[in-house]
Amino acid sequence: MSEKAVRNMKIKSLCLHGVDDPALNSMVDFKVAARSNSREELRLALTSVRPDALIIDLDSPTALDALADTREILPEIAIIGVTGETDPKFVISAVRAGCKQISPKPLDVNDLLVAIRRALNDTSSQVTGRVIGVMAATGGAGATTIAACMVMGAAEATKQRALLIDADFDFGGVARAWDLKPEHTVADLLSAGSLDPVLLEKAVVEVPGNVAILARPKTIDEGHAIDDTMMSMLVQTAKTVFPTVVVDFPHKLDGVVWAALQQCDKLVIVIQMTVPAVDNCVRLLSALTSLGVPAEKIEVIVNRYRKNVHFISTELIEERLQKKVMGLVPNDFKSVCAAIDMGRPIPADNAVRTAVTKLAAKLIGIGDEAVVAKSGWFAKLRIRAS
Ligand SMILES: Nc1ncnc2c1ncn2[C@@H]1O[C@H](COP(=O)(O)OP(=O)(O)O)[C@@H](O)[C@H]1O
Ligand SMILES: [Mg+2]
């Protein structure tokens, strides 16, 4: 087959309904094959041209009827809605009416291109993100602190957006760590019935550093309505949008946690250098092994490390765990407490942050030297991959 024929095969046809922007005529890989403004014109265009995708102005009073017509004539067509509306309820109704993607007004051609490709399930535009779970072996070991630093470190290391999901639905502290009172939470998102990248984007809160946050439910009750299927769907969808997803797990191993955990590429267990923490870590490792989680998926990090203070050594821990410790995060109670109480991230030059950023880079497989300049006493501590 000739190069031109291959290129033509790749070109998808579009129908524009109520949308008129000259920039749409010159989109690579797409051609505008039909335009319509009334329902009659749309029906005719869909039957005669049979386009691959429909771009429709959702702000027209007849948009929902036009969507119904479209689904009736071409049930498989990829529909992209364009709207100036930001109310999530509107977005939910548009998705339920058949829109696979939403692009905001004023129209941005690049954003629309991403939306069209996603709606057409063009795999070349789909992200397959990595998922890093963080769980404490004992309550208060520092999972949330590490997860918050981890997501910032991942965004920094990859120079791409990263998402932090607060999976501690009862007592999670992720939103508080950024002093956020989000309008939407993981519970609102999952109560929509179906999940889609557009809805996910609406539910997350962007914070500085290329990081997005999905907050815990507003009430404990709402969290209890989330089941393992919903949780699994959430992580699966998040992976298609964000190159890195960090999940801050609660201090328990139940069905909902397991649903997310199965999709983790890495699970980081956070311990402190105490005998009970090591005992619990042994217990957790054994449970994970019996559930079939491969050992190489699991990493152990020691948090709140202080030189020459602990009763037990890293060698003893490694002997008990039969596993290398991946890294040590220093103790800095004053800075960590101040950050939590003020709802501000731990500063980028703080030793806790730099240690976790290095670990994030290592987990992702990026050389840590490229990310954090070696400096100070902590740089001399060993941080190694197991
Ligand atoms: N590296 C650290 N140095 C000092 N204190 C820490 C450190 N990490 C966590 N903490 C403290 O431990 C407490 C529990 O931390 P958190 O991250 O909420 O743990 P978890 O999520 O495991 O319950 C917080 O009050 C925090 O101040
Ligand atoms: Mg926590």
GROMACS .gro file of N, CA and C in nm, residues 143-207:
model
  195
  143ALA      N    1   0.270   0.766   5.595
  143ALA     CA    2   0.230   0.735   5.457
  143ALA      C    3   0.185   0.861   5.383
  144THR      N    4   0.101   0.941   5.447
  144THR     CA    5   0.048   1.059   5.378
  144THR      C    6   0.158   1.160   5.349
  145THR      N    7   0.247   1.177   5.446
  145THR     CA    8   0.360   1.269   5.425
  145THR      C    9   0.444   1.222   5.308
  146ILE      N   10   0.473   1.092   5.303
  146ILE     CA   11   0.556   1.037   5.194
  146ILE      C   12   0.480   1.045   5.061
  147ALA      N   13   0.349   1.012   5.065
  147ALA     CA   14   0.271   1.014   4.940
  147ALA      C   15   0.267   1.154   4.881
  148ALA      N   16   0.250   1.255   4.968
  148ALA     CA   17   0.244   1.394   4.920
  148ALA      C   18   0.378   1.434   4.858
  149CYS      N   19   0.487   1.398   4.924
  149CYS     CA   20   0.619   1.431   4.868
  149CYS      C   21   0.644   1.348   4.742
  150MET      N   22   0.593   1.226   4.741
  150MET     CA   23   0.615   1.135   4.628
  150MET      C   24   0.550   1.189   4.500
  151VAL      N   25   0.427   1.240   4.513
  151VAL     CA   26   0.357   1.289   4.392
  151VAL      C   27   0.427   1.414   4.338
  152MET      N   28   0.475   1.499   4.430
  152MET     CA   29   0.548   1.618   4.383
  152MET      C   30   0.681   1.576   4.319
  153GLY      N   31   0.745   1.477   4.381
  153GLY     CA   32   0.873   1.427   4.328
  153GLY      C   33   0.854   1.362   4.192
  154ALA      N   34   0.744   1.289   4.176
  154ALA     CA   35   0.719   1.221   4.048
  154ALA      C   36   0.694   1.324   3.938
  155ALA      N   37   0.617   1.429   3.970
  155ALA     CA   38   0.588   1.534   3.871
  155ALA      C   39   0.718   1.604   3.832
  156GLU      N   40   0.803   1.626   3.932
  156GLU     CA   41   0.931   1.694   3.906
  156GLU      C   42   1.023   1.605   3.822
  157ALA      N   43   1.030   1.479   3.859
  157ALA     CA   44   1.122   1.387   3.791
  157ALA      C   45   1.079   1.361   3.646
  158THR      N   46   0.949   1.350   3.625
  158THR     CA   47   0.901   1.315   3.490
  158THR      C   48   0.869   1.439   3.407
  159LYS      N   49   0.860   1.554   3.475
  159LYS     CA   50   0.816   1.680   3.411
  159LYS      C   51   0.678   1.661   3.347
  160GLN      N   52   0.598   1.579   3.411
  160GLN     CA   53   0.461   1.554   3.362
  160GLN      C   54   0.365   1.558   3.481
  161ARG      N   55   0.237   1.575   3.449
  161ARG     CA   56   0.137   1.580   3.556
  161ARG      C   57   0.135   1.451   3.636
  162ALA      N   58   0.109   1.465   3.765
  162ALA     CA   59   0.094   1.347   3.851
  162ALA      C   60  -0.029   1.368   3.938
  163LEU      N   61  -0.097   1.257   3.967
  163LEU     CA   62  -0.221   1.263   4.047
  163LEU      C   63  -0.200   1.195   4.181
  164LEU      N   64  -0.251   1.255   4.286
  164LEU     CA   65  -0.252   1.191   4.418
  164LEU      C   66  -0.396   1.163   4.457
  165ILE      N   67  -0.427   1.034   4.475
  165ILE     CA   68  -0.562   0.995   4.516
  165ILE      C   69  -0.560   0.967   4.666
  166ASP      N   70  -0.650   1.032   4.739
  166ASP     CA   71  -0.662   1.001   4.882
  166ASP      C   72  -0.755   0.881   4.897
  167ALA      N   73  -0.695   0.765   4.920
  167ALA     CA   74  -0.776   0.643   4.933
  167ALA      C   75  -0.808   0.614   5.079
  168ASP      N   76  -0.768   0.703   5.168
  168ASP     CA   77  -0.807   0.689   5.309
  168ASP      C   78  -0.938   0.765   5.325
  169PHE      N   79  -1.048   0.696   5.290
  169PHE     CA   80  -1.178   0.764   5.283
  169PHE      C   81  -1.226   0.811   5.420
  170ASP      N   82  -1.186   0.742   5.527
  170ASP     CA   83  -1.233   0.782   5.661
  170ASP      C   84  -1.157   0.904   5.713
  171PHE      N   85  -1.024   0.898   5.711
  171PHE     CA   86  -0.947   1.001   5.781
  171PHE      C   87  -0.834   1.062   5.696
  172GLY      N   88  -0.845   1.048   5.564
  172GLY     CA   89  -0.737   1.095   5.477
  172GLY      C   90  -0.701   1.242   5.494
  173GLY      N   91  -0.573   1.272   5.477
  173GLY     CA   92  -0.528   1.409   5.500
  173GLY      C   93  -0.467   1.475   5.378
  174VAL      N   94  -0.499   1.423   5.259
  174VAL     CA   95  -0.433   1.475   5.138
  174VAL      C   96  -0.477   1.619   5.108
  175ALA      N   97  -0.609   1.644   5.109
  175ALA     CA   98  -0.657   1.779   5.077
  175ALA      C   99  -0.605   1.879   5.180
  176ARG      N  100  -0.603   1.836   5.305
  176ARG     CA  101  -0.554   1.924   5.412
  176ARG      C  102  -0.407   1.962   5.392
  177ALA      N  103  -0.331   1.868   5.335
  177ALA     CA  104  -0.188   1.895   5.316
  177ALA      C  105  -0.166   2.013   5.222
  178TRP      N  106  -0.267   2.043   5.137
  178TRP     CA  107  -0.259   2.161   5.048
  178TRP      C  108  -0.362   2.267   5.088
  179ASP      N  109  -0.418   2.254   5.207
  179ASP     CA  110  -0.520   2.346   5.258
  179ASP      C  111  -0.635   2.363   5.159
  180LEU      N  112  -0.681   2.251   5.104
  180LEU     CA  113  -0.789   2.258   5.005
  180LEU      C  114  -0.921   2.219   5.069
  181LYS      N  115  -1.025   2.286   5.024
  181LYS     CA  116  -1.161   2.240   5.060
  181LYS      C  117  -1.232   2.216   4.927
  182PRO      N  118  -1.202   2.103   4.864
  182PRO     CA  119  -1.248   2.084   4.726
  182PRO      C  120  -1.400   2.073   4.716
  183GLU      N  121  -1.449   2.126   4.605
  183GLU     CA  122  -1.592   2.119   4.579
  183GLU      C  123  -1.633   1.974   4.553
  184HIS      N  124  -1.545   1.903   4.482
  184HIS     CA  125  -1.577   1.764   4.446
  184HIS      C  126  -1.475   1.669   4.505
  185THR      N  127  -1.523   1.549   4.537
  185THR     CA  128  -1.435   1.450   4.598
  185THR      C  129  -1.445   1.320   4.520
  186VAL      N  130  -1.367   1.224   4.567
  186VAL     CA  131  -1.370   1.090   4.506
  186VAL      C  132  -1.511   1.031   4.513
  187ALA      N  133  -1.586   1.064   4.618
  187ALA     CA  134  -1.722   1.009   4.633
  187ALA      C  135  -1.816   1.067   4.528
  188ASP      N  136  -1.808   1.198   4.503
  188ASP     CA  137  -1.893   1.259   4.399
  188ASP      C  138  -1.863   1.196   4.264
  189LEU      N  139  -1.733   1.179   4.239
  189LEU     CA  140  -1.689   1.125   4.110
  189LEU      C  141  -1.746   0.985   4.089
  190LEU      N  142  -1.734   0.902   4.194
  190LEU     CA  143  -1.775   0.763   4.178
  190LEU      C  144  -1.927   0.747   4.185
  191SER      N  145  -1.997   0.846   4.241
  191SER     CA  146  -2.143   0.833   4.249
  191SER      C  147  -2.208   0.866   4.115
  192ALA      N  148  -2.129   0.918   4.020
  192ALA     CA  149  -2.185   0.953   3.888
  192ALA      C  150  -2.228   0.828   3.810
  193GLY      N  151  -2.191   0.710   3.857
  193GLY     CA  152  -2.236   0.586   3.792
  193GLY      C  153  -2.139   0.537   3.688
  194SER      N  154  -2.095   0.626   3.599
  194SER     CA  155  -1.994   0.586   3.502
  194SER      C  156  -1.875   0.679   3.520
  195LEU      N  157  -1.759   0.629   3.480
  195LEU     CA  158  -1.638   0.710   3.501
  195LEU      C  159  -1.568   0.729   3.368
  196ASP      N  160  -1.513   0.846   3.353
  196ASP     CA  161  -1.458   0.886   3.226
  196ASP      C  162  -1.350   0.990   3.254
  197PRO      N  163  -1.248   1.000   3.169
  197PRO     CA  164  -1.142   1.099   3.193
  197PRO      C  165  -1.195   1.241   3.212
  198VAL      N  166  -1.303   1.273   3.140
  198VAL     CA  167  -1.357   1.410   3.152
  198VAL      C  168  -1.408   1.434   3.294
  199LEU      N  169  -1.481   1.337   3.346
  199LEU     CA  170  -1.534   1.352   3.482
  199LEU      C  171  -1.422   1.356   3.584
  200LEU      N  172  -1.321   1.273   3.561
  200LEU     CA  173  -1.207   1.272   3.653
  200LEU      C  174  -1.140   1.410   3.656
  201GLU      N  175  -1.119   1.466   3.538
  201GLU     CA  176  -1.056   1.598   3.531
  201GLU      C  177  -1.138   1.702   3.606
  202LYS      N  178  -1.270   1.688   3.603
  202LYS     CA  179  -1.357   1.785   3.672
  202LYS      C  180  -1.346   1.771   3.824
  203ALA      N  181  -1.318   1.649   3.869
  203ALA     CA  182  -1.320   1.623   4.013
  203ALA      C  183  -1.187   1.654   4.081
  204VAL      N  184  -1.077   1.658   4.005
  204VAL     CA  185  -0.948   1.681   4.069
  204VAL      C  186  -0.922   1.830   4.089
  205VAL      N  187  -0.836   1.861   4.184
  205VAL     CA  188  -0.795   2.000   4.208
  205VAL      C  189  -0.648   2.011   4.169
  206GLU      N  190  -0.618   2.111   4.088
  206GLU     CA  191  -0.479   2.132   4.046
  206GLU      C  192  -0.407   2.211   4.154
  207VAL      N  193  -0.288   2.169   4.190
  207VAL     CA  194  -0.205   2.246   4.284
  207VAL      C  195  -0.071   2.275   4.214
   0.00000   0.00000   0.00000
